[in-house]
Amino acid sequence: MIRKLAVMLWAGLWLAAAVPAQETPPPAADMRFRIVDDTTPSQRDSSSTADHTKFKELQGPFADGPAVTRACLACHTEAGKQVQASLHWTWEYIDPRSGAKLGKRHLVNNFCTNARGNEGMCAQCHASYGWDEKKDFGAAGLKWQERVDAGSAEHVDCLVCHDRSGGYYKVPPTEGNEACSVMFEGKAPIDFAKVAQSVGAPGRENCGACHFYGGGGDGVKHGDLDSSLKRPDRALDVHMDAKGLNFACSQCHVSDRHRWAGSRYNITAKDIEGTGKPGMRRDVATCESCHGLQPHPNDSVARVKLNDHVDRVACQTCHIPAMARGGVATMTQWDWRTAGRTKEGVGYKEHDYTQGNGTARDTYKSIKGSFVYGENLTPYYAWFDGQMQYTTIDTRFDPAQGPVAINGFSGAAANPDARIWPFKRMQTVQPYDKGNNTLVYMHLWGDDADAFWGNYDFGRAIRAGMERGGLPYSGEYGFVETLSYWPITHMVAPKENALACNECHSRDGRLSELKDFYLPGRDGRWLDWIGLLLVGGALLGVGGHALLRVWSAKGRAAA
């Protein structure tokens, strides 16, 4: 009954969003970040041996999501515990090398800056029910994990990953600012019995409900993950091609007890094992785990040479020639300094970019600042050994030293574990603690007076965010340029669209900025000619020797 009342209250708040507040002029009530018009599920081949429409436990009626979860757990007895032990639930990864606490519950990013303190909004992408923001402010309250664990495994949201009807959606678990509270306005009520009976292995849109919209909108964070991958054609992704191989995400990100291979916190930049037996490995999501260490057939000199690249060049470097190719733009620059502008005291937005699929994208929002987008972008290339290096909320830096790498990485030509990888590089100007020279948590989401998305007051939002995180704050903020790097590994083009040799092996090619190694065609023209002469001489020698053998054999036959 309490949950039902909460839902009714939430619906009432949405309706009330059309009525301006009396005391403080509200921001414009159209700051939504995720508009999903196509809710029809993608087709997915299923090898399931169960028809869930026939299970009496799933006939309903169900009052809410947790009621469905209880029915799921009646058969899948261990699933809840497995999910609660996964990164999808904990939002935490402990770096085994440094012991640093990573994951969304700790890190600062250069998009919406931090999930910590804004879980009421960010938890739309947490596979749970029952988030109660008011239970934990400060060290005396419940810890993060306790909040989501409170109760039992029935708090696991099975449907967000397994609904195959397209009729399920998540709403913010807490009340937010008016500018954001209309995101699900007009959505049809969820028929929990119908979605419970539709469950199956996740389709691309199940994973994409969160991962396509990382950073605050479609394709914003990752240049290779956006809603165009729901029904891609072969040119966009040869593996996910809806009329071809039609891979779901889990075809590569193989699951083992609800833990998926391919975490960005533990990247395999160079797979030296290749395929596993009986044909599929569960520990990585690398190209080599399916295609092996010699992915090209050794039936020509050119393909033998391509296989010779595998130890120093990631497959993605050649086979993902450009990012954001599906008609959805990715964000490349974000400037928080312009956030908070109003027109007659009311927030607004501008949309001066029309992306390939015809949709206009917001280039300014009062709640976030200014944005720049791009499509069909050439990636940023660098040597990468799989080790990401994070600037955490505790890291002190010197802003005079240039841009702060939010998630830098290591790798060099001299490192045998490194290969040349493609990245999306994101540039942002965001707030920092000017006195302590650290990044900051900002309190963005909430119906309280401290939330930036209601008051447009950086100082107040930062102070509240740092206090709620139990972190020191000097009281003085400034803005600093930051960079983040995102390895590109989706949107794999078919082989005929892969990079040609001269894209890299030329003086002004894609790898012109990479140093400390010799690249034929780019470096030392004389050395290239000497090499070609040696190869030509060797071929002439082999040919001449063969002719002499033939001539000698004919001579012996005539005698």
Short mmCIF file of C-alpha atoms in Angstrom, two decimals, residues 25 72 203 216 234 262 266 314-316 341 353 461 478 510 519 529 533:
data_model
loop_
_atom_site.label_atom_id
_atom_site.label_comp_id
_atom_site.label_asym_id
_atom_site.label_seq_id
_atom_site.Cartn_x
_atom_site.Cartn_y
_atom_site.Cartn_z
CA PRO A 25 10.63 30.68 -10.44
CA CYS A 72 11.33 -14.72 -10.03
CA GLY A 203 18.25 -7.78 -25.83
CA GLY A 216 23.16 12.18 -19.49
CA ARG A 234 25.77 -4.28 -41.26
CA GLY A 262 34.44 -6.76 -20.25
CA ASN A 266 39.63 -4.25 -15.79
CA ALA A 314 44.24 -3.53 -31.46
CA CYS A 315 41.65 -4.99 -33.83
CA GLN A 316 39.43 -2.01 -33.08
CA ARG A 341 21.68 31.26 -17.17
CA TYR A 353 22.64 20.79 -33.68
CA ALA A 461 25.47 22.75 -4.52
CA GLY A 478 36.78 27.56 -9.65
CA ARG A 510 46.03 8.69 -38.44
CA LEU A 519 56.20 3.17 -38.84
CA TRP A 529 63.47 2.37 -49.88
CA LEU A 533 65.24 -2.88 -52.30
#
